[in-house]
CSV table of C-alpha atoms in Angstrom, one decimal:
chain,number,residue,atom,x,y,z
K,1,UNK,CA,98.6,126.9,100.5
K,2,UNK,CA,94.8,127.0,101.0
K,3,UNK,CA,93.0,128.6,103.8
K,4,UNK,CA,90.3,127.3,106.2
K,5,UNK,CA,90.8,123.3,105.0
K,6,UNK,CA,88.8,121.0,107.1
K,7,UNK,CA,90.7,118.2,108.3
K,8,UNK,CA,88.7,114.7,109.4
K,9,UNK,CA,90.5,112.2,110.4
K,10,UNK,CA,89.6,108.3,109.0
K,11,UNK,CA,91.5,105.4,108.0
K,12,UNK,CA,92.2,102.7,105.0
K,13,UNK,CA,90.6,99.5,104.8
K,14,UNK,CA,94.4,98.3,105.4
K,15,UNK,CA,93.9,100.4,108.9
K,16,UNK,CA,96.5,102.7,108.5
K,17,UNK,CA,95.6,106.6,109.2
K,18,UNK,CA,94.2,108.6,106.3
K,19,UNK,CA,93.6,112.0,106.2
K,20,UNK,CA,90.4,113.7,104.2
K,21,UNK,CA,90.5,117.2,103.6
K,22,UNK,CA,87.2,119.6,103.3
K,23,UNK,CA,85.6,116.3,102.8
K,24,UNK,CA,86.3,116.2,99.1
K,25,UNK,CA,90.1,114.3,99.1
K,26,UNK,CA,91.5,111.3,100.8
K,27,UNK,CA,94.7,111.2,101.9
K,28,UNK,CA,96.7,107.8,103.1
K,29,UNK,CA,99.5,107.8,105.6
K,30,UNK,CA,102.7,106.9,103.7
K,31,UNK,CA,105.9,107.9,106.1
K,32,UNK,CA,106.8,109.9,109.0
K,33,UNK,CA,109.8,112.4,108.6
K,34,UNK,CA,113.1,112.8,111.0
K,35,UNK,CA,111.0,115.6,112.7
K,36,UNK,CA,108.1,113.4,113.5
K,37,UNK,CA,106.0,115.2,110.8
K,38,UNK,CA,104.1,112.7,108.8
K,39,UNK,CA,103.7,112.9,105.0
K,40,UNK,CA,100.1,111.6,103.3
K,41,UNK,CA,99.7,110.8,99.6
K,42,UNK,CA,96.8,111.3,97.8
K,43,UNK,CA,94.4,107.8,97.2
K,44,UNK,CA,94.1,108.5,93.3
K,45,UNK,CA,98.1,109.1,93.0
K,46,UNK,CA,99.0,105.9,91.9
K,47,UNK,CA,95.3,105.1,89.5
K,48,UNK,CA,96.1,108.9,87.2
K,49,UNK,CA,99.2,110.0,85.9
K,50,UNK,CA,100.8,109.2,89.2
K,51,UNK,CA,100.1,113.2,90.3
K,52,UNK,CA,101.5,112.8,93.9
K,53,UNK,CA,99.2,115.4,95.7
K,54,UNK,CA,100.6,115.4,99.4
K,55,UNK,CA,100.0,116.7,102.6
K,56,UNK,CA,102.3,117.0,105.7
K,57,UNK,CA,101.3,117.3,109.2
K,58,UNK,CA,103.0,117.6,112.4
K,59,UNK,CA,102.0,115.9,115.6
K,60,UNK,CA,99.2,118.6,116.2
K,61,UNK,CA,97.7,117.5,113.2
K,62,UNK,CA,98.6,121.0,112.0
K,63,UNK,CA,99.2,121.6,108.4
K,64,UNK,CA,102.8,122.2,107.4
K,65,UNK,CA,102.4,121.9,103.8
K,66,UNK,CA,100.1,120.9,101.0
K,67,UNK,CA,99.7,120.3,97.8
K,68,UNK,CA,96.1,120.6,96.3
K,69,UNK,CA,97.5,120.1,92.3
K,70,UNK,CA,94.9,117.5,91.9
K,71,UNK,CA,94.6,115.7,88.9
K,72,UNK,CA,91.0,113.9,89.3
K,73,UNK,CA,87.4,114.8,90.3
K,74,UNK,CA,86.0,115.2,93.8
K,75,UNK,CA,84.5,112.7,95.2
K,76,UNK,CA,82.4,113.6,98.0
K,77,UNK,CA,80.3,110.3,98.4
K,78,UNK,CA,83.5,107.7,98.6
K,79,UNK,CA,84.7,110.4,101.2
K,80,UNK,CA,81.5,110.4,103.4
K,81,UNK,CA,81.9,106.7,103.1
K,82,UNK,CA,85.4,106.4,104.7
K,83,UNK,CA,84.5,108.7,107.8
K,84,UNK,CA,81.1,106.9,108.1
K,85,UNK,CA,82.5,103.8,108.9
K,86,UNK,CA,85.4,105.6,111.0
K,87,UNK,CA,83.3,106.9,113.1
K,88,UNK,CA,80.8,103.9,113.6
K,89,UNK,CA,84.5,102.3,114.3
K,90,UNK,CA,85.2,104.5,116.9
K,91,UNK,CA,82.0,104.5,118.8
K,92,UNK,CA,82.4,100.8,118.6
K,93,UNK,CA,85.6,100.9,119.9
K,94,UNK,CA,84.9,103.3,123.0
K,95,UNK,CA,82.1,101.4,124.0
K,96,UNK,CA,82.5,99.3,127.2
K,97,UNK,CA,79.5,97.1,125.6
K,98,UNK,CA,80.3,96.8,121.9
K,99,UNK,CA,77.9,94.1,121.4
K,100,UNK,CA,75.3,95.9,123.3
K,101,UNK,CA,75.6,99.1,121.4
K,102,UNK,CA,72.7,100.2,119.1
K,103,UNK,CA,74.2,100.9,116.0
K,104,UNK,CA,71.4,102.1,113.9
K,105,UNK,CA,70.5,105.4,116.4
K,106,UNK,CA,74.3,105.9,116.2
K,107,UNK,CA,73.8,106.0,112.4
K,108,UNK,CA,71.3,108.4,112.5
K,109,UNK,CA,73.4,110.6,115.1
K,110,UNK,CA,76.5,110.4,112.9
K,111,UNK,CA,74.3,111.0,109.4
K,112,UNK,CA,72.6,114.1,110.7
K,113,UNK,CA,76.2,115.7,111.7
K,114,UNK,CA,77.6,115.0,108.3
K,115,UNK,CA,74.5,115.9,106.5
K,116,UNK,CA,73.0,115.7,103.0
K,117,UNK,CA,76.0,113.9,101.6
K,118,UNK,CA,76.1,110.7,103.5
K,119,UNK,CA,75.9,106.8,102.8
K,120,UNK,CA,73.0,104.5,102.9
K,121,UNK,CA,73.0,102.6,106.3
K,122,UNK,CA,72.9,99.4,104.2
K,123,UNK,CA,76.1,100.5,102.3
K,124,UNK,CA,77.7,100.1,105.8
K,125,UNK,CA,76.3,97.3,107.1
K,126,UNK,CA,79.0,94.8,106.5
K,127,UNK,CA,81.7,97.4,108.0
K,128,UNK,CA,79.8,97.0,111.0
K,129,UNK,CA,80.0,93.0,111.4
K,130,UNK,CA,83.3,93.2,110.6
K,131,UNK,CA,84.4,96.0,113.6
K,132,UNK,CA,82.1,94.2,116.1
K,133,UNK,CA,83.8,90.3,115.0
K,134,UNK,CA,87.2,92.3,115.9
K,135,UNK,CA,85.7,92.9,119.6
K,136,UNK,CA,84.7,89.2,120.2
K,137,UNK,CA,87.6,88.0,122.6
K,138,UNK,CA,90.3,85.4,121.6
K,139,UNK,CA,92.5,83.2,123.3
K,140,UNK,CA,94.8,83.5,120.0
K,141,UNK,CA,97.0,86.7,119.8
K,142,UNK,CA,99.8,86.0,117.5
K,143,UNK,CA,100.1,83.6,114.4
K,144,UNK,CA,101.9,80.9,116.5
K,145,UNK,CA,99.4,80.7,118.5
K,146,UNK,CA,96.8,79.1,116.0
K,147,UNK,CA,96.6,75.6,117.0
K,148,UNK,CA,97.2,72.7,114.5
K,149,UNK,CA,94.7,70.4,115.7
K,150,UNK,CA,91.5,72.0,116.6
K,151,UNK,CA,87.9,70.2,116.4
K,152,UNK,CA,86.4,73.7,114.9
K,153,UNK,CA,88.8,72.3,111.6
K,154,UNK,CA,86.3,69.2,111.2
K,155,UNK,CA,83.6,69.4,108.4
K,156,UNK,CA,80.2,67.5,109.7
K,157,UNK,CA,81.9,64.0,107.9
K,158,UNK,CA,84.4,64.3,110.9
K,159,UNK,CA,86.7,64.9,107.6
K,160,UNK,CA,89.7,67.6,108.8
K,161,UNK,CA,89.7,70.7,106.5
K,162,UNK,CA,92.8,72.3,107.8
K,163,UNK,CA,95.6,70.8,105.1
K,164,UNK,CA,98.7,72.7,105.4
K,165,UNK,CA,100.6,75.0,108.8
K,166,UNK,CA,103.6,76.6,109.2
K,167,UNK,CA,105.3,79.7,110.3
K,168,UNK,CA,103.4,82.2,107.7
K,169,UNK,CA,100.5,80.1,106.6
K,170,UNK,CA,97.6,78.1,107.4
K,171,UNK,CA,95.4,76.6,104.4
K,172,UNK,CA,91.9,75.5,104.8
K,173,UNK,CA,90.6,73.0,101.8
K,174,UNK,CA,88.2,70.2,102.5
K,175,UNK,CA,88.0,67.0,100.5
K,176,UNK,CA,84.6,68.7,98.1
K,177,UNK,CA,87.1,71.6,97.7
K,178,UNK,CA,90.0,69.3,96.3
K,179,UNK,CA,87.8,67.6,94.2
K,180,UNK,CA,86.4,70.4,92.3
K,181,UNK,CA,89.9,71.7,91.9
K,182,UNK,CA,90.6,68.5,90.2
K,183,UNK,CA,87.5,68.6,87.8
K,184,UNK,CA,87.5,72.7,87.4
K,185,UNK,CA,90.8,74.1,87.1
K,186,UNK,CA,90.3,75.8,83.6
K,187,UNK,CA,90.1,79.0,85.2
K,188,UNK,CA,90.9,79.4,88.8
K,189,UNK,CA,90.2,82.9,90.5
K,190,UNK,CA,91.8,84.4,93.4
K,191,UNK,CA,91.1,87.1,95.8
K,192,UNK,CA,92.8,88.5,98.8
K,193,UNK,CA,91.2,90.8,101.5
K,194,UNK,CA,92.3,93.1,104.3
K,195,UNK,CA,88.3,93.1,105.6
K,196,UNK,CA,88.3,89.9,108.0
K,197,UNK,CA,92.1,89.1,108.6
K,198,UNK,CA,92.7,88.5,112.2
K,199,UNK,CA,95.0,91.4,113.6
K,200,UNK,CA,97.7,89.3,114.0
K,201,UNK,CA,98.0,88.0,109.8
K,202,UNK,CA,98.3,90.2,107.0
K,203,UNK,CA,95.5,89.1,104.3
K,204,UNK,CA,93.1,86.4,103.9
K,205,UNK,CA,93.7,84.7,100.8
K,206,UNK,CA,90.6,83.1,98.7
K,207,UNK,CA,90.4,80.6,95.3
K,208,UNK,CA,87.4,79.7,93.5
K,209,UNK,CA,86.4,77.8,90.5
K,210,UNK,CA,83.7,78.3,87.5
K,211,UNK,CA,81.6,74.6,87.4
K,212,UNK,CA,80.7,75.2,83.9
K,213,UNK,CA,78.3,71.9,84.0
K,214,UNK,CA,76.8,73.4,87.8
K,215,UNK,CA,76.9,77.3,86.4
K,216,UNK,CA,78.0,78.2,90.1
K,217,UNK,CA,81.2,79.4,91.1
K,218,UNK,CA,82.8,77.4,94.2
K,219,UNK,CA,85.2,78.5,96.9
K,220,UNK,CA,88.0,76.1,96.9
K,221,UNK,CA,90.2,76.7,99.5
K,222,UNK,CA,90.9,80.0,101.7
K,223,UNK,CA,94.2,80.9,104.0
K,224,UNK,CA,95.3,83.2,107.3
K,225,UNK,CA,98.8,85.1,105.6
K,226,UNK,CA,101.6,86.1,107.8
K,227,UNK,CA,102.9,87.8,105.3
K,228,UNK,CA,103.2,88.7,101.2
K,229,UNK,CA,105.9,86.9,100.6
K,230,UNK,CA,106.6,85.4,97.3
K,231,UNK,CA,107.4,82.2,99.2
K,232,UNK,CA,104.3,81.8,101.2
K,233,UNK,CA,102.3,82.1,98.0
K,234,UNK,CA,103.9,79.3,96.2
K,235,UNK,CA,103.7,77.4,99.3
K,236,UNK,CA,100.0,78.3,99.4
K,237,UNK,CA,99.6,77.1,95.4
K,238,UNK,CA,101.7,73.9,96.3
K,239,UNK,CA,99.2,73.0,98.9
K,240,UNK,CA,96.0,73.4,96.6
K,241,UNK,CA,96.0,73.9,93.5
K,242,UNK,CA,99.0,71.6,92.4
K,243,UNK,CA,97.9,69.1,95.0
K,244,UNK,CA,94.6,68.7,94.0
């Protein structure tokens, strides 16, 4: 095993713990043993030949064992971009008065610690909106809890955009978004994102259509998932695309 590797700690955009070592490999949680050691796989693992560089650490965060047979370039800049926006995280976090917190002097503080390899304060930028949205408080703290009537669910028509709740699911399509599902469905594109799902869902779930006559793409309906569930996606493409 290697000598003198620098351990920071970061996370995944999923929020679980990651691990970067000598700030050149990233390194996301993937199960903790009997002992309460926890076991990290390489990011790349699964993208090149499936080479499953690990590393184990106890609960010190002291190395028990690692394997460094890596299969893929360094990548120095992705790393500095993970513990940037940890870090910015964690001040966030700590702060008694997120909202009041200058983040751009904390930027510069953070930047001249890691030093010449670090991202651009634009590159972060969004990371930022997204950790200090997380602060604002909320009277909703589990999926249950999301009303089914709610006057924030009315477009300015006084039309009701919320079309489908149960259990797992919630689906947001207004009567413009049905419509061009009708007259664009050719291609329909989907996306699904970890970035600005309430802590109590699992994903955000996002369709859009190409308007060939327009040459604009258009969101046509979005979700809050409970869950990954075949199930709930079928219900989800029930409710909008096969509706509409």
């Amino acid at each position: 095993m290697e000598e003198n590797l620098i351990i920071d700690i970061s996370e995944s955009n999923k929020g679980k713990e990651q691990i970067i070592i000598n700030k050149k490999y990233k390194f996301n949680f993937s199960y903790k043993r009997k002992d309460n050691s926890k076991v990290y796989k390489c990011t790349e693992y699964k993208k090149i030949n499936k080479r499953k560089s690990f590393i184990i650490l106890n609960d010190k965060k002291e190395i028990l064992n690692y394997d460094s047979s890596h299969n893929h370039p360094e990548n120095e800049y992705d790393v500095s971009l993970s513990i940037m926006k940890h870090k910015i995280k964690d001040g966030i976090e700590k702060s008694s008065i997120p909202f009041g917190i200058k983040i751009k002097p904390l930027y510069n503080k953070i930047s001249k610690e890691m030093g010449l390899i670090c991202p651009e304060y634009n590159s972060i930028k969004s990371q930022i909106s997204r950790n200090l949205n997380k602060k604002l408080p909320s009277n909703v703290t589990t999926f249950a809890e999301i009303p089914s009537e709610y006057e924030y669910y009315k477009t300015k028509r006084g039309e009701n955009f919320m079309i489908f709740k149960n259990s797992n699911l919630i689906i947001f399509q207004s009567s413009f978004q049905a419509k061009l599902f009708r007259e664009y469905n050719d291609d329909i594109f989907v996306d699904g994102t970890f970035f600005i799902v309430p802590k109590f869902s699992y994903q955000v779930f996002i369709t859009r259509t190409y308007a060939k006559e327009l040459d604009s793409f258009y969101t046509t309906s979005f979700a809050i998932l409970k869950n990954k569930e075949q199930e709930t996606y079928k219900i989800y493409f029930k409710f909008t695309i096969y509706k509409s």
